[in-house]
Tab-separated table of C-alpha atoms in Angstrom:
chain	number	residue	atom	x	y	z
A	1	UNK	CA	88.050	-212.049	114.594
A	2	UNK	CA	90.753	-211.166	116.024
A	3	UNK	CA	90.967	-213.890	118.597
A	4	UNK	CA	90.423	-216.198	115.076
A	5	UNK	CA	93.492	-213.683	112.742
A	6	UNK	CA	95.549	-214.511	116.031
A	7	UNK	CA	94.695	-218.003	115.268
A	8	UNK	CA	95.235	-218.115	111.876
A	9	UNK	CA	98.935	-216.438	112.068
A	10	UNK	CA	100.134	-218.857	114.847
A	11	UNK	CA	99.204	-221.810	112.618
A	12	UNK	CA	100.647	-219.934	109.579
A	13	UNK	CA	103.818	-219.269	111.511
A	14	UNK	CA	104.192	-223.668	112.542
A	15	UNK	CA	103.487	-223.991	108.246
A	16	UNK	CA	105.908	-222.349	107.075
A	17	UNK	CA	107.766	-224.241	110.048
A	18	UNK	CA	108.134	-226.813	107.564
A	19	UNK	CA	109.962	-226.541	104.333
A	20	UNK	CA	107.909	-228.699	102.633
A	21	UNK	CA	109.023	-229.223	98.577
A	22	UNK	CA	107.883	-230.969	96.344
A	23	UNK	CA	107.986	-234.298	95.753
A	24	UNK	CA	109.896	-234.144	99.670
A	25	UNK	CA	108.030	-237.253	101.664
A	26	UNK	CA	105.244	-234.870	103.943
A	27	UNK	CA	104.804	-236.721	107.466
A	28	UNK	CA	106.626	-233.842	109.546
A	29	UNK	CA	103.652	-231.325	107.792
A	30	UNK	CA	100.438	-234.370	108.032
A	31	UNK	CA	100.724	-235.452	111.155
A	32	UNK	CA	100.691	-231.752	112.526
A	33	UNK	CA	97.771	-231.608	110.104
A	34	UNK	CA	95.880	-234.791	111.825
A	35	UNK	CA	96.828	-233.898	114.701
A	36	UNK	CA	95.520	-230.650	114.705
A	37	UNK	CA	92.013	-232.238	113.263
A	38	UNK	CA	91.976	-235.153	116.164
A	39	UNK	CA	92.726	-232.636	118.429
A	40	UNK	CA	89.004	-230.840	117.969
A	41	UNK	CA	87.724	-234.588	117.582
A	42	UNK	CA	87.774	-235.095	114.056
A	43	UNK	CA	88.082	-238.423	111.998
A	44	UNK	CA	90.994	-238.482	109.437
A	45	UNK	CA	92.455	-240.077	106.736
A	46	UNK	CA	95.633	-240.654	104.721
A	47	UNK	CA	95.409	-240.544	101.351
A	48	UNK	CA	99.660	-242.617	100.208
A	49	UNK	CA	101.487	-242.126	97.235
A	50	UNK	CA	102.774	-245.053	95.782
A	51	UNK	CA	105.584	-244.420	97.629
A	52	UNK	CA	104.270	-244.400	101.033
A	53	UNK	CA	106.667	-241.361	101.965
A	54	UNK	CA	103.924	-238.462	100.312
A	55	UNK	CA	99.951	-238.009	101.921
A	56	UNK	CA	96.964	-236.118	100.576
A	57	UNK	CA	95.358	-234.987	104.525
A	58	UNK	CA	91.234	-235.848	104.416
A	59	UNK	CA	88.148	-234.355	107.271
A	60	UNK	CA	84.461	-233.954	107.084
A	61	UNK	CA	82.119	-232.048	109.114
A	62	UNK	CA	78.657	-232.616	110.014
A	63	UNK	CA	76.263	-235.150	108.438
A	64	UNK	CA	77.023	-237.698	106.548
A	65	UNK	CA	75.350	-237.057	103.319
A	66	UNK	CA	76.384	-236.531	99.183
A	67	UNK	CA	76.704	-232.683	98.654
A	68	UNK	CA	78.200	-230.524	100.474
A	69	UNK	CA	81.544	-227.604	100.816
A	70	UNK	CA	84.953	-229.028	99.610
A	71	UNK	CA	87.397	-226.728	100.685
A	72	UNK	CA	91.831	-227.567	98.800
A	73	UNK	CA	94.112	-226.133	99.371
A	74	UNK	CA	98.002	-227.877	98.805
A	75	UNK	CA	101.201	-228.574	100.939
A	76	UNK	CA	104.092	-228.116	98.899
A	77	UNK	CA	105.802	-225.551	97.996
A	78	UNK	CA	108.366	-224.402	95.614
A	79	UNK	CA	111.783	-224.346	96.779
A	80	UNK	CA	113.960	-221.336	98.144
A	81	UNK	CA	117.140	-220.347	97.994
A	82	UNK	CA	117.726	-218.131	101.070
A	83	UNK	CA	120.897	-216.907	98.794
A	84	UNK	CA	117.602	-214.950	97.153
A	85	UNK	CA	116.176	-214.047	100.506
A	86	UNK	CA	116.217	-211.343	102.829
A	87	UNK	CA	115.277	-213.477	105.779
A	88	UNK	CA	114.754	-217.292	106.623
A	89	UNK	CA	112.217	-218.476	103.727
A	90	UNK	CA	111.485	-221.194	106.555
A	91	UNK	CA	110.591	-218.993	109.146
A	92	UNK	CA	107.435	-216.704	109.588
A	93	UNK	CA	108.406	-213.476	109.688
A	94	UNK	CA	106.482	-210.118	111.133
A	95	UNK	CA	106.447	-206.969	109.466
A	96	UNK	CA	104.496	-203.971	108.412
A	97	UNK	CA	100.927	-205.857	108.496
A	98	UNK	CA	102.876	-208.359	105.902
A	99	UNK	CA	103.780	-212.953	106.543
A	100	UNK	CA	106.273	-213.290	104.786
A	101	UNK	CA	108.190	-217.208	104.342
A	102	UNK	CA	107.906	-219.626	101.848
A	103	UNK	CA	103.984	-221.290	101.377
A	104	UNK	CA	102.868	-217.751	103.379
A	105	UNK	CA	100.909	-217.248	99.910
A	106	UNK	CA	100.865	-219.887	98.528
A	107	UNK	CA	99.041	-221.518	99.938
A	108	UNK	CA	99.420	-221.801	103.303
A	109	UNK	CA	98.300	-218.824	104.326
A	110	UNK	CA	94.335	-220.685	102.763
A	111	UNK	CA	95.698	-223.546	104.833
A	112	UNK	CA	96.165	-221.909	107.709
A	113	UNK	CA	92.779	-220.287	107.688
A	114	UNK	CA	90.829	-222.453	107.081
A	115	UNK	CA	92.177	-224.692	110.154
A	116	UNK	CA	91.925	-221.810	112.310
A	117	UNK	CA	88.010	-222.096	111.110
A	118	UNK	CA	87.667	-225.768	112.138
A	119	UNK	CA	86.131	-225.366	115.757
A	120	UNK	CA	84.071	-222.574	115.106
A	121	UNK	CA	82.582	-225.447	112.091
A	122	UNK	CA	82.957	-228.410	114.940
A	123	UNK	CA	81.035	-226.453	117.136
A	124	UNK	CA	78.552	-225.692	114.267
A	125	UNK	CA	77.805	-230.151	113.576
A	126	UNK	CA	75.415	-230.471	114.901
A	127	UNK	CA	73.317	-227.225	112.970
A	128	UNK	CA	75.065	-227.667	109.774
A	129	UNK	CA	72.554	-229.123	106.839
A	130	UNK	CA	75.465	-229.785	104.575
A	131	UNK	CA	78.970	-232.259	105.507
A	132	UNK	CA	82.006	-229.532	105.246
A	133	UNK	CA	84.932	-231.225	103.441
A	134	UNK	CA	88.783	-230.504	103.895
A	135	UNK	CA	91.022	-231.826	101.429
A	136	UNK	CA	94.828	-231.140	101.519
A	137	UNK	CA	97.408	-231.987	98.867
A	138	UNK	CA	100.553	-233.561	97.858
A	139	UNK	CA	102.754	-232.512	95.194
A	140	UNK	CA	100.242	-229.434	93.402
A	141	UNK	CA	103.623	-227.866	92.118
A	142	UNK	CA	105.610	-230.455	90.937
A	143	UNK	CA	101.734	-232.058	88.770
A	144	UNK	CA	99.130	-232.240	90.731
A	145	UNK	CA	99.958	-235.815	91.453
A	146	UNK	CA	98.193	-236.082	95.200
A	147	UNK	CA	94.468	-234.049	93.376
A	148	UNK	CA	95.204	-236.735	90.603
A	149	UNK	CA	94.629	-239.669	93.761
A	150	UNK	CA	92.124	-237.277	95.050
A	151	UNK	CA	89.153	-238.826	93.323
A	152	UNK	CA	89.174	-242.553	93.465
A	153	UNK	CA	89.960	-241.821	97.327
A	154	UNK	CA	86.585	-239.975	97.534
A	155	UNK	CA	84.946	-242.567	95.574
A	156	UNK	CA	86.458	-245.422	98.233
A	157	UNK	CA	84.585	-243.298	100.703
A	158	UNK	CA	81.650	-242.664	99.627
A	159	UNK	CA	82.106	-238.983	100.026
A	160	UNK	CA	80.275	-236.827	97.080
A	161	UNK	CA	80.504	-233.612	97.942
A	162	UNK	CA	78.730	-230.841	95.323
A	163	UNK	CA	81.254	-227.995	95.839
A	164	UNK	CA	85.210	-227.840	95.780
A	165	UNK	CA	87.303	-224.558	96.417
A	166	UNK	CA	90.134	-224.637	95.996
A	167	UNK	CA	92.136	-221.726	97.690
A	168	UNK	CA	94.796	-220.375	95.861
A	169	UNK	CA	95.992	-216.830	96.040
A	170	UNK	CA	93.633	-215.170	93.454
A	171	UNK	CA	92.558	-211.733	95.936
A	172	UNK	CA	89.219	-213.109	96.808
A	173	UNK	CA	88.446	-212.778	93.518
A	174	UNK	CA	86.641	-215.901	91.643
A	175	UNK	CA	88.705	-218.189	88.787
A	176	UNK	CA	86.086	-220.488	87.035
A	177	UNK	CA	88.478	-222.062	84.433
A	178	UNK	CA	91.917	-223.098	83.394
A	179	UNK	CA	93.957	-224.538	81.070
A	180	UNK	CA	95.332	-228.248	81.423
A	181	UNK	CA	99.531	-229.387	81.357
A	182	UNK	CA	100.204	-231.815	80.020
A	183	UNK	CA	104.121	-232.615	81.841
A	184	UNK	CA	106.656	-234.362	79.637
A	185	UNK	CA	110.575	-235.268	79.596
A	186	UNK	CA	112.224	-235.991	76.500
A	187	UNK	CA	115.315	-238.771	76.694
A	188	UNK	CA	117.445	-239.361	74.096
A	189	UNK	CA	119.926	-241.989	73.015
A	190	UNK	CA	122.940	-242.066	70.701
A	191	UNK	CA	126.854	-242.884	70.882
A	192	UNK	CA	130.089	-241.529	72.519
A	193	UNK	CA	132.987	-241.334	71.274
A	194	UNK	CA	135.903	-238.439	70.317
A	195	UNK	CA	134.890	-234.978	67.902
A	196	UNK	CA	137.482	-235.313	65.799
A	197	UNK	CA	135.125	-238.264	64.719
A	198	UNK	CA	131.867	-238.244	64.288
A	199	UNK	CA	131.202	-241.291	61.831
A	200	UNK	CA	130.098	-243.934	62.821
A	201	UNK	CA	127.890	-241.914	65.463
A	202	UNK	CA	124.661	-240.702	66.901
A	203	UNK	CA	124.879	-237.257	68.164
A	204	UNK	CA	122.073	-236.605	70.704
A	205	UNK	CA	122.380	-232.977	70.566
A	206	UNK	CA	121.311	-232.417	66.722
A	207	UNK	CA	118.431	-234.399	67.570
A	208	UNK	CA	117.375	-232.797	71.237
A	209	UNK	CA	117.547	-229.978	68.552
A	210	UNK	CA	115.376	-230.642	64.442
A	211	UNK	CA	113.280	-232.240	67.125
A	212	UNK	CA	113.205	-229.400	69.800
A	213	UNK	CA	112.416	-227.359	66.730
A	214	UNK	CA	110.103	-229.339	64.783
A	215	UNK	CA	107.353	-228.416	68.440
A	216	UNK	CA	108.564	-224.375	68.794
A	217	UNK	CA	106.750	-225.059	64.488
A	218	UNK	CA	104.026	-226.806	66.200
A	219	UNK	CA	103.591	-223.643	68.924
A	220	UNK	CA	103.672	-221.623	66.446
A	221	UNK	CA	101.095	-223.376	64.488
A	222	UNK	CA	98.651	-223.930	66.741
A	223	UNK	CA	99.381	-219.649	67.735
A	224	UNK	CA	98.309	-219.087	64.444
A	225	UNK	CA	94.229	-220.638	65.583
A	226	UNK	CA	93.025	-219.882	68.289
A	227	UNK	CA	90.019	-219.860	69.683
A	228	UNK	CA	87.743	-217.220	68.527
A	229	UNK	CA	85.289	-218.244	71.727
A	230	UNK	CA	87.440	-218.979	74.487
A	231	UNK	CA	88.318	-216.751	77.461
A	232	UNK	CA	91.723	-217.685	77.718
A	233	UNK	CA	95.000	-214.907	77.352
A	234	UNK	CA	96.673	-216.328	74.998
A	235	UNK	CA	93.819	-217.841	72.706
A	236	UNK	CA	95.542	-221.333	72.198
A	237	UNK	CA	97.384	-224.310	73.612
A	238	UNK	CA	100.887	-223.489	73.791
A	239	UNK	CA	103.922	-226.061	73.636
A	240	UNK	CA	107.072	-225.421	75.645
A	241	UNK	CA	110.495	-225.667	77.060
A	242	UNK	CA	111.822	-225.524	79.894
A	243	UNK	CA	115.455	-227.448	79.999
A	244	UNK	CA	118.262	-229.413	78.890
A	245	UNK	CA	120.658	-231.901	79.655
A	246	UNK	CA	122.931	-233.506	77.447
A	247	UNK	CA	126.240	-233.850	77.154
A	248	UNK	CA	130.057	-234.313	78.316
A	249	UNK	CA	132.618	-231.507	76.933
A	250	UNK	CA	132.784	-229.875	73.429
A	251	UNK	CA	135.402	-232.722	72.288
A	252	UNK	CA	133.038	-235.105	73.595
A	253	UNK	CA	129.943	-236.613	71.109
A	254	UNK	CA	126.583	-236.451	73.421
A	255	UNK	CA	125.466	-240.083	74.045
A	256	UNK	CA	123.298	-238.659	76.111
A	257	UNK	CA	120.597	-236.143	76.272
A	258	UNK	CA	117.044	-235.330	78.424
A	259	UNK	CA	114.717	-232.136	78.113
A	260	UNK	CA	111.881	-230.736	80.138
A	261	UNK	CA	108.423	-229.403	77.810
A	262	UNK	CA	104.901	-229.240	78.149
A	263	UNK	CA	101.603	-228.577	76.050
A	264	UNK	CA	98.844	-225.981	78.362
A	265	UNK	CA	96.440	-226.769	76.123
A	266	UNK	CA	93.041	-225.761	76.431
A	267	UNK	CA	90.508	-226.601	78.161
A	268	UNK	CA	89.063	-227.924	74.714
A	269	UNK	CA	91.851	-229.186	73.293
A	270	UNK	CA	93.518	-232.514	72.745
A	271	UNK	CA	96.873	-232.589	74.385
A	272	UNK	CA	97.665	-236.744	73.841
A	273	UNK	CA	96.391	-235.928	70.260
A	274	UNK	CA	99.177	-232.988	69.431
A	275	UNK	CA	101.468	-235.577	71.850
A	276	UNK	CA	100.737	-237.859	69.152
A	277	UNK	CA	101.255	-235.656	65.642
A	278	UNK	CA	104.295	-235.163	67.863
A	279	UNK	CA	105.243	-238.822	68.102
A	280	UNK	CA	104.247	-239.740	64.664
A	281	UNK	CA	107.622	-236.758	63.756
A	282	UNK	CA	109.739	-238.087	65.995
A	283	UNK	CA	109.087	-242.302	65.285
A	284	UNK	CA	109.249	-240.561	61.219
A	285	UNK	CA	111.852	-238.594	61.021
A	286	UNK	CA	114.638	-239.088	63.521
A	287	UNK	CA	114.074	-242.528	65.112
A	288	UNK	CA	115.232	-244.492	61.345
A	289	UNK	CA	118.066	-242.176	60.603
A	290	UNK	CA	119.646	-242.962	64.272
A	291	UNK	CA	118.664	-246.356	64.095
A	292	UNK	CA	120.680	-246.796	60.442
A	293	UNK	CA	123.715	-245.313	62.415
A	294	UNK	CA	123.572	-247.180	65.997
A	295	UNK	CA	121.047	-249.833	65.888
A	296	UNK	CA	119.953	-248.711	69.952
A	297	UNK	CA	119.425	-245.296	69.494
A	298	UNK	CA	116.060	-244.069	70.142
A	299	UNK	CA	114.149	-241.606	71.819
A	300	UNK	CA	111.861	-241.685	74.643
A	301	UNK	CA	108.992	-239.672	74.516
A	302	UNK	CA	108.300	-239.993	78.145
A	303	UNK	CA	104.552	-238.420	80.119
A	304	UNK	CA	105.949	-237.091	83.346
A	305	UNK	CA	102.102	-236.029	84.512
A	306	UNK	CA	98.351	-234.833	83.526
A	307	UNK	CA	97.066	-231.807	85.239
A	308	UNK	CA	93.675	-231.560	83.586
A	309	UNK	CA	92.321	-228.153	82.917
A	310	UNK	CA	89.032	-226.528	84.699
A	311	UNK	CA	86.026	-225.007	82.157
A	312	UNK	CA	84.893	-221.945	82.426
A	313	UNK	CA	81.698	-222.274	84.158
A	314	UNK	CA	80.213	-218.471	85.182
A	315	UNK	CA	77.076	-219.594	86.376
A	316	UNK	CA	78.109	-223.495	87.727
A	317	UNK	CA	76.609	-223.629	91.812
A	318	UNK	CA	80.108	-222.733	92.599
A	319	UNK	CA	80.488	-219.226	90.699
A	320	UNK	CA	76.992	-218.401	92.520
A	321	UNK	CA	77.859	-219.237	95.892
A	322	UNK	CA	80.923	-216.819	95.598
A	323	UNK	CA	79.162	-214.345	94.010
A	324	UNK	CA	76.278	-214.289	97.486
A	325	UNK	CA	78.509	-215.136	100.605
A	326	UNK	CA	81.601	-212.549	98.371
A	327	UNK	CA	81.598	-211.166	95.020
A	328	UNK	CA	80.101	-210.519	92.553
A	329	UNK	CA	83.365	-209.081	90.771
A	330	UNK	CA	82.632	-211.036	86.468
A	331	UNK	CA	84.870	-214.576	86.682
A	332	UNK	CA	87.761	-214.417	85.322
A	333	UNK	CA	89.949	-217.319	84.398
A	334	UNK	CA	93.419	-218.497	84.386
A	335	UNK	CA	96.285	-220.197	82.175
A	336	UNK	CA	98.094	-221.613	85.283
A	337	UNK	CA	97.132	-224.939	86.059
A	338	UNK	CA	95.983	-226.095	89.660
A	339	UNK	CA	93.958	-228.552	91.534
A	340	UNK	CA	90.453	-227.995	89.700
A	341	UNK	CA	91.058	-230.261	87.057
A	342	UNK	CA	90.852	-232.852	89.304
A	343	UNK	CA	87.651	-232.127	90.575
A	344	UNK	CA	85.945	-230.987	87.834
A	345	UNK	CA	86.670	-234.130	86.108
A	346	UNK	CA	85.208	-235.724	89.190
A	347	UNK	CA	81.940	-234.078	89.011
A	348	UNK	CA	81.976	-231.182	91.358
A	349	UNK	CA	81.442	-227.625	90.394
A	350	UNK	CA	84.520	-226.159	91.168
A	351	UNK	CA	86.076	-222.606	91.834
A	352	UNK	CA	89.286	-221.654	92.993
A	353	UNK	CA	89.002	-218.197	95.271
A	354	UNK	CA	90.891	-217.592	97.423
A	355	UNK	CA	93.380	-214.600	99.621
A	356	UNK	CA	96.107	-213.138	99.009
A	357	UNK	CA	98.817	-211.917	96.160
A	358	UNK	CA	98.848	-213.860	92.310
A	359	UNK	CA	101.764	-211.626	92.101
A	360	UNK	CA	103.737	-213.299	95.456
A	361	UNK	CA	103.597	-216.609	94.463
A	362	UNK	CA	106.442	-217.806	94.026
A	363	UNK	CA	109.321	-214.726	94.504
A	364	UNK	CA	111.943	-214.732	96.937
A	365	UNK	CA	110.200	-212.917	99.215
A	366	UNK	CA	106.778	-214.296	100.003
A	367	UNK	CA	104.307	-212.995	101.010
A	368	UNK	CA	100.778	-211.952	102.161
A	369	UNK	CA	98.371	-209.817	103.678
A	370	UNK	CA	97.542	-210.217	106.784
A	371	UNK	CA	94.093	-208.211	106.055
A	372	UNK	CA	94.541	-210.890	102.861
A	373	UNK	CA	93.996	-213.640	105.918
A	374	UNK	CA	91.543	-210.376	107.758
A	375	UNK	CA	89.598	-210.962	103.990
A	376	UNK	CA	89.647	-214.925	104.092
A	377	UNK	CA	88.095	-215.487	107.299
A	378	UNK	CA	85.521	-213.473	106.851
A	379	UNK	CA	84.621	-215.371	103.519
A	380	UNK	CA	84.799	-218.379	105.764
A	381	UNK	CA	82.470	-217.276	108.569
A	382	UNK	CA	79.916	-216.419	105.767
A	383	UNK	CA	79.820	-220.013	104.481
A	384	UNK	CA	79.683	-221.430	107.957
A	385	UNK	CA	76.890	-219.439	108.426
A	386	UNK	CA	75.153	-220.391	104.824
A	387	UNK	CA	76.032	-224.922	105.818
A	388	UNK	CA	73.404	-223.806	108.267
A	389	UNK	CA	70.825	-222.444	107.171
A	390	UNK	CA	71.589	-221.822	103.029
A	391	UNK	CA	67.775	-220.104	102.764
A	392	UNK	CA	68.649	-216.980	104.663
């Protein structure tokens, strides 16, 4: 185990060194991982985003049969402001049993232990009674864009895993469900002019304020009608506005406004139905008023991304696998999203389970405990033994 842990630390240092921030080209980290797999005689498949600059990575070891286990992690990280860090965020730093760096816990620590185990899985390839698959995705942090493409890639390749394990940092505790996320943009068009004479002008900030107030009221209605049988907390679908921009100066009527908002539904709720109700309000109440003043004024509600939720299945084969190999801890649910929803919808029994503390995600001086990496490697070693002899 010492040699494996040393290998994982080296791999993590390399991975952290790639500033693979969401929405930016990721060919450097992809090339590194692809070369690593190929150096062990493993064929790699890349799945490009439509811009040709970001890629998913897929590889398999073992028999070319249906079933088996898919290990999935995302390649991207959130930005890191160096002013908020006590060290370079893209240089791994080891101190007091911790490894510091952007992505160390979310989730390059998981990628590092998986890659460290690749030689062992490859050495045992002829003995595996089921395949092990590796699916590393892009842009999870901003909408699970890479994972959204993965089911089509698997279908095209004729690959049908039975179980997907998403290695988010859960402290090695199993999570079997999470809410979805419909990521949205509101863009408002009005007319500019001097603030001293607003007649005949459409101030988009006023209409944005009314729309945001409507979203707030809709959110309150949802909160007042919680689900009585859900494991999620809060037990209702939420709506939130996160960022707004518009206008040029105090004395200029704002002809443009744009804000970012989201709907995070319970897995059983339909966010598109909620969105249609909000569109109806916009079409009925706001746009007619705006166009009475200026025919070209309007509001566009744009879907930026959809990350589906995961239905909680406490007795699924995925949950049973983790219970057998690691812990009988009662599985929980998450209020934030992961790539897992896309895999569950594609027919894989899915679980969120990996090393590291959720509290360290997206933080300055992000770190993962070395002991957490060791726990993750121990689990993967048990997984390897299981895949050679599931009845043992």
